[in-house]
CSV table of C-alpha atoms (C1' of nucleotides) in Angstrom, one decimal:
chain,number,residue,atom,x,y,z
A,1,UNK,CA,137.0,111.2,134.7
A,2,UNK,CA,134.7,108.9,132.7
A,3,UNK,CA,133.4,110.1,129.4
A,4,UNK,CA,129.6,109.7,129.0
A,5,UNK,CA,126.8,111.0,126.9
A,6,UNK,CA,123.9,113.2,128.1
A,7,UNK,CA,121.5,110.4,127.4
A,8,UNK,CA,123.4,108.3,130.0
A,9,UNK,CA,123.1,110.9,132.8
A,10,UNK,CA,120.6,108.9,134.9
A,11,UNK,CA,123.3,106.4,135.5
A,12,UNK,CA,125.9,109.0,136.5
A,13,UNK,CA,124.1,111.1,139.1
A,14,UNK,CA,126.6,112.5,141.6
A,15,UNK,CA,129.6,111.3,139.6
A,16,UNK,CA,132.3,113.3,137.8
A,17,UNK,CA,132.2,112.9,134.1
A,18,UNK,CA,133.6,114.2,130.8
A,19,UNK,CA,131.2,115.3,128.1
A,20,UNK,CA,132.0,116.5,124.5
A,21,UNK,CA,129.8,118.7,122.5
A,22,UNK,CA,128.7,122.2,121.5
A,23,UNK,CA,127.4,125.3,123.2
A,24,UNK,CA,123.8,125.9,122.0
A,25,UNK,CA,123.2,129.0,124.1
A,26,UNK,CA,124.8,130.9,127.0
A,27,UNK,CA,123.6,133.2,129.8
A,28,UNK,CA,125.9,134.8,132.3
A,29,UNK,CA,125.6,136.6,135.6
A,30,UNK,CA,128.4,138.2,137.6
A,31,UNK,CA,130.0,135.1,138.9
A,32,UNK,CA,128.2,132.3,137.2
A,33,UNK,CA,127.5,131.4,133.6
A,34,UNK,CA,125.1,128.9,132.2
A,35,UNK,CA,125.9,127.1,129.0
A,36,UNK,CA,123.2,125.2,127.2
A,37,UNK,CA,125.1,122.2,126.0
A,38,UNK,CA,124.4,119.7,123.3
A,39,UNK,CA,126.3,116.4,122.5
A,40,UNK,CA,124.1,114.8,119.9
A,41,UNK,CA,122.3,112.6,122.4
A,42,UNK,CA,120.5,115.3,124.4
A,43,UNK,CA,120.9,118.7,126.0
A,44,UNK,CA,121.8,119.8,129.5
A,45,UNK,CA,122.9,122.9,131.3
A,46,UNK,CA,126.5,123.4,132.3
A,47,UNK,CA,127.1,125.6,135.3
A,48,UNK,CA,130.4,127.5,135.0
A,49,UNK,CA,131.4,129.4,138.2
A,50,UNK,CA,134.1,132.1,138.4
A,51,UNK,CA,135.5,130.8,141.7
A,52,UNK,CA,135.9,127.3,140.3
A,53,UNK,CA,137.2,127.9,136.8
A,54,UNK,CA,139.6,130.8,137.5
A,55,UNK,CA,141.2,132.4,134.5
A,56,UNK,CA,139.2,130.4,131.9
A,57,UNK,CA,136.0,131.9,133.3
A,58,UNK,CA,136.5,135.2,131.5
A,59,UNK,CA,136.6,133.3,128.2
A,60,UNK,CA,133.7,130.9,129.0
A,61,UNK,CA,131.5,133.9,130.1
A,62,UNK,CA,131.6,135.3,126.6
A,63,UNK,CA,132.0,132.1,124.6
A,64,UNK,CA,130.4,132.4,121.1
A,65,UNK,CA,127.3,130.2,120.5
A,66,UNK,CA,128.1,126.9,118.7
A,67,UNK,CA,131.7,126.8,120.1
A,68,UNK,CA,132.8,123.2,120.7
A,69,UNK,CA,133.9,122.4,124.2
A,70,UNK,CA,134.8,119.5,126.4
A,71,UNK,CA,133.4,119.8,129.9
A,72,UNK,CA,134.6,118.0,133.1
A,73,UNK,CA,132.3,118.1,136.0
A,74,UNK,CA,129.7,116.5,138.3
A,75,UNK,CA,126.2,115.4,137.1
A,76,UNK,CA,123.4,116.7,139.2
A,77,UNK,CA,119.6,116.4,138.9
A,78,UNK,CA,118.2,119.9,138.5
A,79,UNK,CA,114.5,120.6,137.7
A,80,UNK,CA,115.3,124.1,136.4
A,81,UNK,CA,117.7,122.8,133.7
A,82,UNK,CA,116.7,121.8,130.2
A,83,UNK,CA,116.8,118.0,130.1
A,84,UNK,CA,116.5,117.7,133.9
A,85,UNK,CA,120.2,117.5,134.6
A,86,UNK,CA,123.1,119.9,134.9
A,87,UNK,CA,126.8,119.5,135.0
A,88,UNK,CA,128.7,121.6,137.6
A,89,UNK,CA,131.9,122.2,135.7
A,90,UNK,CA,135.2,121.7,137.4
A,91,UNK,CA,137.1,122.6,134.2
A,92,UNK,CA,136.2,123.3,130.5
A,93,UNK,CA,138.5,122.8,127.5
A,94,UNK,CA,137.7,124.9,124.5
A,95,UNK,CA,138.1,122.9,121.3
A,96,UNK,CA,137.1,125.6,118.9
A,97,UNK,CA,135.8,129.2,119.4
A,98,UNK,CA,133.0,129.6,116.9
A,99,UNK,CA,132.8,132.5,114.5
A,100,UNK,CA,129.6,134.4,114.9
A,101,UNK,CA,126.9,131.9,114.2
A,102,UNK,CA,124.5,133.0,111.5
A,103,UNK,CA,121.4,131.5,113.1
A,104,UNK,CA,120.4,133.5,116.1
A,105,UNK,CA,118.0,133.1,118.9
A,106,UNK,CA,115.1,135.0,117.3
A,107,UNK,CA,113.0,133.7,114.4
A,108,UNK,CA,114.3,133.5,110.9
A,109,UNK,CA,112.6,133.3,107.5
A,110,UNK,CA,112.5,130.2,105.3
A,111,UNK,CA,114.8,131.6,102.6
A,112,UNK,CA,117.6,132.3,105.1
A,113,UNK,CA,117.1,129.0,107.0
A,114,UNK,CA,117.1,126.9,103.8
A,115,UNK,CA,120.2,128.7,102.5
A,116,UNK,CA,121.8,127.8,105.9
A,117,UNK,CA,120.4,124.3,106.0
A,118,UNK,CA,123.8,122.8,106.9
A,119,UNK,CA,123.8,124.9,110.1
A,120,UNK,CA,120.0,124.9,110.7
A,121,UNK,CA,120.2,121.1,110.9
A,122,UNK,CA,121.8,121.5,114.4
A,123,UNK,CA,118.8,123.1,116.0
A,124,UNK,CA,116.6,121.3,118.5
A,125,UNK,CA,113.6,121.1,116.2
A,126,UNK,CA,115.5,119.9,113.2
A,127,UNK,CA,117.4,117.2,115.1
A,128,UNK,CA,114.1,116.0,116.6
A,129,UNK,CA,112.6,115.7,113.1
A,130,UNK,CA,115.7,113.7,112.0
A,131,UNK,CA,115.3,111.3,114.8
A,132,UNK,CA,111.6,110.8,114.0
A,133,UNK,CA,112.7,110.2,110.4
A,134,UNK,CA,115.2,107.6,111.5
A,135,UNK,CA,112.5,105.8,113.5
A,136,UNK,CA,109.9,105.9,110.8
A,137,UNK,CA,112.3,104.4,108.2
A,138,UNK,CA,113.4,101.8,110.6
A,139,UNK,CA,109.8,100.7,111.4
A,140,UNK,CA,109.1,100.7,107.7
A,141,UNK,CA,111.9,98.2,107.1
A,142,UNK,CA,110.9,96.2,110.2
A,143,UNK,CA,107.4,95.8,109.0
A,144,UNK,CA,108.5,94.3,105.7
A,145,UNK,CA,111.0,92.1,107.4
A,146,UNK,CA,108.4,90.8,109.8
A,147,UNK,CA,106.0,90.1,107.0
A,148,UNK,CA,108.4,88.1,104.8
A,149,UNK,CA,109.0,90.7,102.2
A,150,UNK,CA,112.4,90.8,100.4
A,151,UNK,CA,114.2,94.1,99.8
A,152,UNK,CA,114.9,94.7,96.1
A,153,UNK,CA,117.0,97.8,95.4
A,154,UNK,CA,115.7,99.1,92.1
A,155,UNK,CA,117.9,101.1,89.7
A,156,UNK,CA,118.2,104.9,89.8
A,157,UNK,CA,119.2,105.1,86.1
A,158,UNK,CA,116.3,103.9,84.0
A,159,UNK,CA,115.4,103.7,80.3
A,160,UNK,CA,111.8,102.7,80.4
A,161,UNK,CA,109.7,105.0,82.4
A,162,UNK,CA,106.6,104.8,84.6
A,163,UNK,CA,104.7,107.5,82.7
A,164,UNK,CA,105.6,110.1,80.1
A,165,UNK,CA,109.1,111.6,80.0
A,166,UNK,CA,108.2,115.2,80.4
A,167,UNK,CA,108.7,115.1,84.2
A,168,UNK,CA,111.9,113.0,84.2
A,169,UNK,CA,115.4,114.2,84.8
A,170,UNK,CA,117.6,113.1,81.9
A,171,UNK,CA,121.2,112.1,82.3
A,172,UNK,CA,123.8,111.4,79.6
A,173,UNK,CA,124.7,107.8,79.8
A,174,UNK,CA,128.0,107.0,77.9
A,175,UNK,CA,127.3,105.9,74.3
A,176,UNK,CA,123.7,104.8,75.0
A,177,UNK,CA,122.3,108.3,75.0
A,178,UNK,CA,119.8,109.5,77.5
A,179,UNK,CA,118.8,107.7,80.7
A,180,UNK,CA,116.4,109.0,83.3
A,181,UNK,CA,116.6,109.3,87.0
A,182,UNK,CA,114.0,106.9,88.5
A,183,UNK,CA,110.6,108.2,89.5
A,184,UNK,CA,109.4,104.8,90.7
A,185,UNK,CA,110.8,101.4,91.3
A,186,UNK,CA,107.5,99.7,90.7
A,187,UNK,CA,108.1,98.2,87.3
A,188,UNK,CA,111.3,96.5,88.5
A,189,UNK,CA,109.5,95.3,91.7
A,190,UNK,CA,106.9,93.7,89.4
A,191,UNK,CA,109.7,91.7,87.8
A,192,UNK,CA,111.0,90.6,91.2
A,193,UNK,CA,107.7,89.2,92.6
A,194,UNK,CA,108.0,86.2,90.2
A,195,UNK,CA,111.0,84.9,92.1
A,196,UNK,CA,110.3,86.3,95.5
A,197,UNK,CA,106.6,86.7,96.0
A,198,UNK,CA,106.5,89.8,98.2
A,199,UNK,CA,109.1,92.5,97.7
A,200,UNK,CA,109.8,96.2,98.5
A,201,UNK,CA,112.2,99.0,97.8
A,202,UNK,CA,113.1,102.2,99.6
A,203,UNK,CA,115.1,104.9,98.0
A,204,UNK,CA,115.3,108.3,96.4
A,205,UNK,CA,112.8,109.2,93.7
A,206,UNK,CA,113.2,112.1,91.2
A,207,UNK,CA,110.4,114.2,89.7
A,208,UNK,CA,111.1,117.0,87.3
A,209,UNK,CA,107.7,118.5,87.9
A,210,UNK,CA,107.8,122.3,88.3
A,211,UNK,CA,105.9,121.9,91.5
A,212,UNK,CA,106.1,124.6,94.1
A,213,UNK,CA,104.0,123.6,97.1
A,214,UNK,CA,104.3,122.5,100.7
A,215,UNK,CA,103.8,118.9,99.6
A,216,UNK,CA,106.5,118.6,96.9
A,217,UNK,CA,110.2,118.0,96.6
A,218,UNK,CA,112.1,117.2,93.4
A,219,UNK,CA,114.1,114.5,95.2
A,220,UNK,CA,112.1,112.5,97.8
A,221,UNK,CA,112.2,109.1,99.4
A,222,UNK,CA,109.5,106.5,98.6
A,223,UNK,CA,108.9,103.0,99.9
A,224,UNK,CA,107.2,100.8,97.4
A,225,UNK,CA,105.8,97.3,97.9
A,226,UNK,CA,104.6,94.7,95.4
A,227,UNK,CA,102.9,91.4,96.1
A,228,UNK,CA,102.2,88.4,93.8
A,229,UNK,CA,98.7,86.9,94.1
A,230,UNK,CA,97.3,90.0,95.7
A,231,UNK,CA,94.2,91.6,94.5
A,232,UNK,CA,92.9,95.1,95.1
A,233,UNK,CA,91.2,94.4,98.4
A,234,UNK,CA,94.2,92.5,99.8
A,235,UNK,CA,96.3,95.4,98.8
A,236,UNK,CA,94.2,97.9,100.8
A,237,UNK,CA,94.2,95.5,103.8
A,238,UNK,CA,97.9,95.4,103.8
A,239,UNK,CA,98.3,99.2,103.4
A,240,UNK,CA,96.0,99.7,106.4
A,241,UNK,CA,98.1,97.3,108.5
A,242,UNK,CA,101.3,98.8,107.3
A,243,UNK,CA,100.4,102.4,107.9
A,244,UNK,CA,99.0,101.6,111.4
A,245,UNK,CA,102.2,99.7,112.3
A,246,UNK,CA,104.6,102.5,111.2
A,247,UNK,CA,102.6,105.3,112.8
A,248,UNK,CA,102.0,103.5,116.2
A,249,UNK,CA,105.6,102.3,116.5
A,250,UNK,CA,107.1,105.7,115.5
A,251,UNK,CA,105.0,107.8,117.9
A,252,UNK,CA,105.6,105.3,120.7
A,253,UNK,CA,109.3,105.5,120.2
A,254,UNK,CA,109.7,109.2,119.6
A,255,UNK,CA,107.3,110.7,122.1
A,256,UNK,CA,109.8,113.2,123.5
A,257,UNK,CA,110.7,114.5,120.0
A,258,UNK,CA,107.1,114.9,119.1
A,259,UNK,CA,106.5,116.8,122.3
A,260,UNK,CA,109.3,119.1,121.4
A,261,UNK,CA,107.7,119.6,118.0
A,262,UNK,CA,104.4,120.4,119.9
A,263,UNK,CA,102.7,117.6,117.9
A,264,UNK,CA,99.4,116.5,119.6
A,265,UNK,CA,99.6,112.7,119.1
A,266,UNK,CA,96.0,111.9,120.1
A,267,UNK,CA,94.8,112.0,116.4
A,268,UNK,CA,97.7,109.7,115.5
A,269,UNK,CA,96.7,107.2,118.1
A,270,UNK,CA,93.5,106.7,116.3
A,271,UNK,CA,95.4,105.5,113.2
A,272,UNK,CA,94.4,101.8,113.5
A,273,UNK,CA,92.5,99.5,111.2
A,274,UNK,CA,90.0,99.7,109.7
A,275,UNK,CA,90.5,102.9,107.7
A,276,UNK,CA,87.6,104.6,105.8
A,277,UNK,CA,87.1,103.5,102.2
A,278,UNK,CA,85.1,105.5,99.7
A,279,UNK,CA,84.9,105.2,96.0
A,280,UNK,CA,85.9,108.0,93.6
A,281,UNK,CA,82.3,108.4,92.7
A,282,UNK,CA,81.3,108.8,96.4
A,283,UNK,CA,84.1,111.3,96.8
A,284,UNK,CA,82.6,113.3,93.9
A,285,UNK,CA,79.2,113.2,95.6
A,286,UNK,CA,80.7,114.5,98.8
A,287,UNK,CA,82.5,117.3,96.9
A,288,UNK,CA,79.4,118.2,95.0
A,289,UNK,CA,77.4,118.5,98.2
A,290,UNK,CA,80.1,120.8,99.5
A,291,UNK,CA,79.6,123.1,96.5
A,292,UNK,CA,82.4,121.8,94.3
A,293,UNK,CA,81.8,121.7,90.5
A,294,UNK,CA,84.4,119.0,89.9
A,295,UNK,CA,83.4,116.8,86.9
A,296,UNK,CA,83.6,113.0,86.5
A,297,UNK,CA,87.0,112.1,85.1
A,298,UNK,CA,89.0,114.9,86.7
A,299,UNK,CA,91.6,114.0,89.3
A,300,UNK,CA,91.1,115.3,92.8
A,301,UNK,CA,93.0,118.5,93.5
A,302,UNK,CA,94.7,119.5,96.7
A,303,UNK,CA,91.7,121.5,97.9
A,304,UNK,CA,89.4,118.5,97.2
A,305,UNK,CA,91.6,116.3,99.2
A,306,UNK,CA,91.6,118.7,102.1
A,307,UNK,CA,87.8,118.9,102.1
A,308,UNK,CA,87.5,115.1,102.2
A,309,UNK,CA,90.1,114.4,104.9
A,310,UNK,CA,88.5,116.9,107.2
A,311,UNK,CA,85.4,114.8,107.2
A,312,UNK,CA,87.2,111.7,108.6
A,313,UNK,CA,89.1,111.2,111.8
A,314,UNK,CA,91.5,108.6,110.4
A,315,UNK,CA,93.1,107.9,107.0
A,316,UNK,CA,90.7,107.4,104.1
A,317,UNK,CA,91.1,105.4,100.9
A,318,UNK,CA,89.6,106.7,97.7
A,319,UNK,CA,89.1,103.7,95.4
A,320,UNK,CA,88.5,103.0,91.8
A,321,UNK,CA,89.3,106.1,89.8
A,322,UNK,CA,88.3,106.5,86.2
A,323,UNK,CA,90.8,104.8,84.0
A,324,UNK,CA,91.5,108.0,82.0
A,325,UNK,CA,92.9,109.8,85.0
A,326,UNK,CA,95.4,107.0,86.1
A,327,UNK,CA,98.5,105.4,84.8
A,328,UNK,CA,98.5,102.7,82.1
A,329,UNK,CA,99.6,99.8,84.3
A,330,UNK,CA,96.5,99.8,86.6
A,331,UNK,CA,94.1,96.9,86.2
A,332,UNK,CA,90.8,97.8,84.6
A,333,UNK,CA,87.6,96.8,86.4
A,334,UNK,CA,86.4,93.6,84.6
A,335,UNK,CA,82.7,94.6,84.8
A,336,UNK,CA,83.1,98.4,84.5
A,337,UNK,CA,86.0,99.0,82.1
A,338,UNK,CA,85.9,102.8,82.6
A,339,UNK,CA,87.3,102.3,86.1
A,340,UNK,CA,90.6,100.8,87.4
A,341,UNK,CA,91.4,98.9,90.6
A,342,UNK,CA,93.4,101.5,92.5
A,343,UNK,CA,93.3,103.6,95.6
A,344,UNK,CA,95.0,106.7,97.0
A,345,UNK,CA,95.3,106.9,100.8
A,346,UNK,CA,94.7,110.4,102.2
A,347,UNK,CA,96.1,111.2,105.6
A,348,UNK,CA,93.8,113.1,108.0
A,349,UNK,CA,94.1,116.6,109.4
A,350,UNK,CA,94.4,118.1,106.0
A,351,UNK,CA,97.7,116.3,105.0
A,352,UNK,CA,96.3,114.5,102.0
A,353,UNK,CA,97.8,111.9,99.7
A,354,UNK,CA,100.5,109.7,101.2
A,355,UNK,CA,100.0,106.5,99.3
A,356,UNK,CA,99.1,105.7,95.7
A,357,UNK,CA,98.5,102.1,94.9
A,358,UNK,CA,96.8,99.7,92.5
A,359,UNK,CA,96.3,96.2,91.3
A,360,UNK,CA,98.3,95.9,88.1
A,361,UNK,CA,97.1,94.9,84.7
A,362,UNK,CA,98.2,91.3,84.3
A,363,UNK,CA,96.6,90.6,80.9
A,364,UNK,CA,99.1,91.1,78.0
A,365,UNK,CA,96.6,92.3,75.4
A,366,UNK,CA,94.9,94.8,77.8
A,367,UNK,CA,98.3,96.1,78.9
A,368,UNK,CA,99.4,96.6,75.3
A,369,UNK,CA,96.2,98.5,74.6
A,370,UNK,CA,96.6,100.7,77.6
A,371,UNK,CA,100.1,101.6,76.6
A,372,UNK,CA,98.9,102.6,73.2
A,373,UNK,CA,95.9,104.5,74.6
A,374,UNK,CA,98.4,106.6,76.6
A,375,UNK,CA,100.4,107.4,73.5
A,376,UNK,CA,103.4,105.4,74.8
A,377,UNK,CA,105.5,103.1,72.7
A,378,UNK,CA,105.1,99.4,73.4
A,379,UNK,CA,108.7,98.7,72.1
A,380,UNK,CA,110.2,100.5,75.1
A,381,UNK,CA,108.3,98.3,77.5
A,382,UNK,CA,109.5,95.0,76.1
A,383,UNK,CA,110.8,93.5,79.3
A,384,UNK,CA,107.8,94.8,81.2
A,385,UNK,CA,105.4,93.1,78.8
A,386,UNK,CA,107.4,89.9,79.1
A,387,UNK,CA,106.2,89.6,82.7
A,388,UNK,CA,102.7,89.0,81.3
A,389,UNK,CA,104.0,86.2,79.1
A,390,UNK,CA,105.7,83.9,81.5
A,391,UNK,CA,103.4,82.8,84.3
A,392,UNK,CA,101.4,86.1,84.7
A,393,UNK,CA,99.5,86.3,88.0
A,394,UNK,CA,97.3,88.9,89.7
A,395,UNK,CA,99.4,91.3,91.6
A,396,UNK,CA,99.2,94.6,93.4
A,397,UNK,CA,101.4,97.2,95.1
A,398,UNK,CA,101.7,100.7,96.4
A,399,UNK,CA,104.1,103.5,97.1
A,400,UNK,CA,104.3,105.6,100.3
A,401,UNK,CA,106.0,109.0,100.4
A,402,UNK,CA,108.4,109.1,103.4
A,403,UNK,CA,108.5,112.9,103.6
A,404,UNK,CA,104.7,113.4,103.4
A,405,UNK,CA,104.2,110.7,106.0
A,406,UNK,CA,106.8,112.2,108.3
A,407,UNK,CA,105.4,115.7,107.8
A,408,UNK,CA,102.0,114.3,108.9
A,409,UNK,CA,103.4,112.4,111.9
A,410,UNK,CA,105.4,115.5,113.0
A,411,UNK,CA,102.6,117.9,112.3
A,412,UNK,CA,104.7,120.1,110.0
A,413,UNK,CA,103.4,122.7,107.6
A,414,UNK,CA,105.9,121.8,104.8
A,415,UNK,CA,107.8,118.7,103.7
A,416,UNK,CA,111.0,120.6,103.2
A,417,UNK,CA,111.9,120.2,106.9
A,418,UNK,CA,111.5,116.4,106.8
A,419,UNK,CA,114.6,115.7,104.6
A,420,UNK,CA,118.1,116.7,105.6
A,421,UNK,CA,118.9,118.6,102.4
A,422,UNK,CA,115.8,119.4,100.4
A,423,UNK,CA,115.9,119.7,96.7
A,424,UNK,CA,113.2,122.0,95.3
A,425,UNK,CA,112.4,123.9,92.2
A,426,UNK,CA,114.6,126.9,93.1
A,427,UNK,CA,116.9,125.2,95.5
A,428,UNK,CA,119.7,122.7,95.2
A,429,UNK,CA,122.1,124.3,97.8
A,430,UNK,CA,123.5,123.3,100.2
B,1,U,C1',104.3,127.7,82.9
B,2,C,C1',100.4,130.7,85.4
B,3,C,C1',98.3,133.4,89.8
B,4,U,C1',99.8,135.9,94.3
B,5,C,C1',102.9,138.1,98.1
B,6,G,C1',107.6,139.8,99.2
B,7,G,C1',113.2,141.7,98.9
B,8,U,C1',115.3,147.9,104.1
B,9,A,C1',121.7,146.7,109.2
B,10,G,C1',124.5,139.9,109.9
B,11,C,C1',119.0,138.1,111.2
B,12,U,C1',113.5,139.4,112.1
B,13,C,C1',110.9,143.5,110.9
B,14,A,C1',109.1,149.0,111.1
B,15,A,C1',109.2,153.7,108.4
B,16,U,C1',101.8,157.8,108.0
B,17,C,C1',100.1,161.4,102.1
B,18,G,C1',106.5,161.1,98.2
B,19,G,C1',109.6,164.9,103.1
B,20,C,C1',116.0,163.7,108.5
B,21,A,C1',116.3,155.3,107.4
B,22,G,C1',114.5,153.1,112.9
B,23,A,C1',113.7,148.9,116.6
B,24,G,C1',114.6,144.1,118.7
B,25,C,C1',118.1,140.1,118.3
B,26,G,C1',123.2,139.2,117.1
B,27,G,C1',128.5,141.9,117.4
B,28,G,C1',131.7,145.2,120.7
B,29,U,C1',132.5,147.6,125.8
B,30,G,C1',130.9,147.6,130.9
B,31,G,C1',127.6,145.9,134.9
B,32,C,C1',124.8,142.0,137.5
B,33,U,C1',125.7,135.9,143.3
B,34,G,C1',121.2,130.6,139.8
B,35,U,C1',120.1,132.2,134.6
B,36,U,C1',115.6,130.0,131.4
B,37,A,C1',115.0,133.3,123.7
B,38,A,C1',118.1,136.0,131.1
B,39,C,C1',118.4,141.2,132.3
B,40,C,C1',120.5,146.6,132.5
B,41,A,C1',123.7,150.7,130.3
B,42,C,C1',126.6,152.4,126.3
B,43,U,C1',128.4,151.5,121.3
B,44,A,C1',129.5,150.2,116.1
B,45,G,C1',126.7,148.7,112.0
B,46,G,C1',122.9,150.9,105.6
B,47,U,C1',124.8,151.4,97.6
B,48,U,C1',116.7,150.2,101.0
B,49,G,C1',117.9,143.3,95.4
B,50,G,C1',120.1,145.4,90.1
B,51,G,C1',119.2,149.0,86.1
B,52,G,C1',116.3,152.9,84.1
B,53,G,C1',112.4,156.8,84.7
B,54,U,C1',109.0,160.7,87.0
B,55,U,C1',109.9,164.6,90.9
B,56,C,C1',112.6,170.3,94.2
B,57,A,C1',112.7,165.6,96.9
B,58,A,C1',111.8,158.2,95.9
B,59,G,C1',112.6,152.8,100.7
B,60,U,C1',107.7,154.8,99.1
B,61,C,C1',105.2,156.2,92.4
B,62,C,C1',106.2,154.1,87.0
B,63,C,C1',109.0,150.5,83.6
B,64,U,C1',112.3,146.5,83.5
B,65,C,C1',115.4,142.5,85.1
B,66,C,C1',117.0,139.2,89.2
B,67,C,C1',116.1,136.4,93.6
B,68,G,C1',112.7,134.1,97.1
B,69,G,C1',107.8,132.7,99.8
B,70,G,C1',102.7,130.7,99.2
B,71,G,C1',99.4,128.4,95.8
B,72,A,C1',97.6,126.1,90.9
B,73,G,C1',98.6,122.3,87.5
B,74,C,C1',101.1,117.4,88.3
B,75,C,C1',102.1,113.9,91.9
B,76,A,C1',104.1,110.6,96.8
RNA sequence: UCCUCGGUAGCUCAAUCGGCAGAGCGGGUGGCUGUUAACCACUAGGUUGGGGGUUCAAGUCCCUCCCGGGGAGCCA
């Protein structure tokens, strides 16, 4: 018999095949048992009949959930079966009889599921999310490839830091003392644009913030892009094009998975250029009219973001924040020095910030001043300052959070389900 | 770090005013000729997160510690 995968069933209708996988669930009647069978490419129903299987039927009838089996039998179209096909077994080899599987058919709480993440990852919902993640990351890479960006893998161990050290994980580094796990590749990307023009990186990012919310992980994946000779407006135009590309391609490719996740993709279909653009000051006006007492100079909180995203039917940029609320490397507005050229992109439907980006300060003296104003030490930024000494150019870039974007695309309540093994404030196992 | 909610059977939860610790799922045994979180019958399963206290009596009230969930701040 020919071995095939469940995803290939349309080509094997009426034929005898061998499939290898696991029993997701089982139902039995007097003379017939139904195994819900999974092989990594799909699910189907295996029909096991007493009269066909003989002695092994007694074992199959009570086989523990998650046992691994190899099934030989005929592929048949069957509307009543999950996946649309069933295999009428002529024989079944038991590879391993599972111990009692901790995750049952009824609902479970988050603590239990997260403690059993290594087993939870087998479930239909979780495998669907992982496939959407795979597609999203692939389309991210495709976009940059198609637009002549070069991948630059930035270091994980770093000495200089994007911002202050209080939210960095420190690591002992031989005789050199402390290094820190990277929380951004941006500064290194800035070095790379001088040779390559447009570059990007995609990798894990570490934040030692004691954050405990549905939008935070201590280890998450971020894609960052940096472009030479790009100003603020060009940066936003690119982000708009990029986000539209990855969303449209991902939802088109993974329709079945999104359906399983019960994600209504109509709102996602509207994610095409142009996005809404409002200034920080306009955002404050909106919030004040909604009854907020937020003061100028304060960063927008989670609730503020939610209020604003609910007013728009597609992603919205909030541009030009006060300089005091943002990082030192952002370029200050030439006419209004109290502002910087930056923007956060908020995803609709209450998801909030998925991108932070800015045009970078390319003037040596202004950058030195900004470093000092932020109580940072210019000496530790030697190489970064050099970039403003040898052919400095206007440049801009942004970073997009993979898990937040995936959470939005999948319509999930919490980012913890979007990464295979989430690291959170109180959780580093499994 | 702060606010808030919670911890009872392997899992999800219930237990009235402080008064015999229960159900569903899962496990075991048996039944059922096509099931859809299958169903039916029977059955086993408990140091009520740990420690201390009040009381005739504590899952329930008080103190304390531990472990989680949600949120704030911060950020993607």
